[in-house]
mmCIF file of C-alpha atoms in Angstrom:
data_model
loop_
_atom_site.group_PDB
_atom_site.id
_atom_site.type_symbol
_atom_site.label_atom_id
_atom_site.label_comp_id
_atom_site.label_asym_id
_atom_site.label_seq_id
_atom_site.Cartn_x
_atom_site.Cartn_y
_atom_site.Cartn_z
ATOM 1 C CA UNK N 1 -7.336 351.448 25.829
ATOM 2 C CA UNK N 2 -7.327 350.753 29.534
ATOM 3 C CA UNK N 3 -5.557 353.756 31.272
ATOM 4 C CA UNK N 4 -5.121 351.668 34.408
ATOM 5 C CA UNK N 5 -3.140 348.991 32.518
ATOM 6 C CA UNK N 6 -0.838 351.763 30.694
ATOM 7 C CA UNK N 7 -0.076 353.317 34.128
ATOM 8 C CA UNK N 8 0.933 350.165 35.773
ATOM 9 C CA UNK N 9 3.280 349.295 33.153
ATOM 10 C CA UNK N 10 4.793 352.891 33.201
ATOM 11 C CA UNK N 11 4.836 352.520 37.217
ATOM 12 C CA UNK N 12 6.776 349.165 36.827
ATOM 13 C CA UNK N 13 9.034 350.762 34.109
ATOM 14 C CA UNK N 14 8.280 347.911 31.688
ATOM 15 C CA UNK N 15 8.142 348.448 28.047
ATOM 16 C CA UNK N 16 5.489 346.631 25.652
ATOM 17 C CA UNK N 17 8.350 344.171 24.951
ATOM 18 C CA UNK N 18 8.970 343.415 28.321
ATOM 19 C CA UNK N 19 5.146 342.576 29.180
ATOM 20 C CA UNK N 20 4.755 340.849 25.820
ATOM 21 C CA UNK N 21 7.727 338.545 26.771
ATOM 22 C CA UNK N 22 5.807 337.844 30.229
ATOM 23 C CA UNK N 23 2.697 336.989 28.397
ATOM 24 C CA UNK N 24 4.563 334.700 25.839
ATOM 25 C CA UNK N 25 3.354 336.805 22.783
ATOM 26 C CA UNK N 26 4.931 339.272 20.349
ATOM 27 C CA UNK N 27 5.181 342.929 21.045
ATOM 28 C CA UNK N 28 2.939 343.679 17.986
ATOM 29 C CA UNK N 29 0.285 341.090 19.347
ATOM 30 C CA UNK N 30 0.493 343.035 22.981
ATOM 31 C CA UNK N 31 -0.036 346.426 21.306
ATOM 32 C CA UNK N 32 -2.789 345.129 19.467
ATOM 33 C CA UNK N 33 -4.571 343.600 22.516
ATOM 34 C CA UNK N 34 -3.923 346.751 24.455
ATOM 35 C CA UNK N 35 -6.061 348.698 21.727
ATOM 36 C CA UNK N 36 -8.663 346.284 20.973
ATOM 37 C CA UNK N 37 -9.011 344.778 24.394
ATOM 38 C CA UNK N 38 -9.064 341.250 23.243
ATOM 39 C CA UNK N 39 -6.873 339.611 25.814
ATOM 40 C CA UNK N 40 -7.616 335.943 26.820
ATOM 41 C CA UNK N 41 -8.531 334.800 30.299
ATOM 42 C CA UNK N 42 -5.171 333.553 30.717
ATOM 43 C CA UNK N 43 -3.531 336.905 29.575
ATOM 44 C CA UNK N 44 -5.678 338.869 31.963
ATOM 45 C CA UNK N 45 -4.910 336.733 34.959
ATOM 46 C CA UNK N 46 -1.196 336.878 34.212
ATOM 47 C CA UNK N 47 -1.412 340.804 33.965
ATOM 48 C CA UNK N 48 -3.224 341.111 37.299
ATOM 49 C CA UNK N 49 -0.372 338.992 38.824
ATOM 50 C CA UNK N 50 2.492 340.759 37.173
ATOM 51 C CA UNK N 51 0.945 344.158 38.319
ATOM 52 C CA UNK N 52 -0.311 343.045 41.486
ATOM 53 C CA UNK N 53 -3.667 344.665 40.749
ATOM 54 C CA UNK N 54 -7.386 343.327 40.601
ATOM 55 C CA UNK N 55 -9.016 342.728 37.439
ATOM 56 C CA UNK N 56 -11.683 345.564 38.065
ATOM 57 C CA UNK N 57 -8.861 347.946 38.715
ATOM 58 C CA UNK N 58 -6.510 346.875 35.759
ATOM 59 C CA UNK N 59 -9.201 346.650 32.989
ATOM 60 C CA UNK N 60 -11.399 349.519 34.152
ATOM 61 C CA UNK N 61 -13.008 351.676 31.490
ATOM 62 C CA UNK N 62 -14.591 354.314 33.770
ATOM 63 C CA UNK N 63 -12.491 356.935 35.607
ATOM 64 C CA UNK N 64 -13.605 355.591 39.175
ATOM 65 C CA UNK N 65 -11.642 352.258 38.841
ATOM 66 C CA UNK N 66 -9.285 353.048 41.863
ATOM 67 C CA UNK N 67 -9.261 349.981 43.707
ATOM 68 C CA UNK N 68 -5.822 348.393 43.339
ATOM 69 C CA UNK N 69 -6.446 345.478 45.618
ATOM 70 C CA UNK N 70 -6.060 341.916 44.410
#
């Protein structure tokens, strides 16, 4: 799971349903993709824009992914 994605979603007070709606997918699909990491390029781009974060930050798997700049 991507901790920064989860953190940004919480910071923006968005539910899984809210984010899924923005991506045009079901809540179940979004939750599955969050667990597996199998987002499409378009979905990654949309999430970066939605949360105003760089890809490197939003999808960091290492604890040093602290750069929030887009």
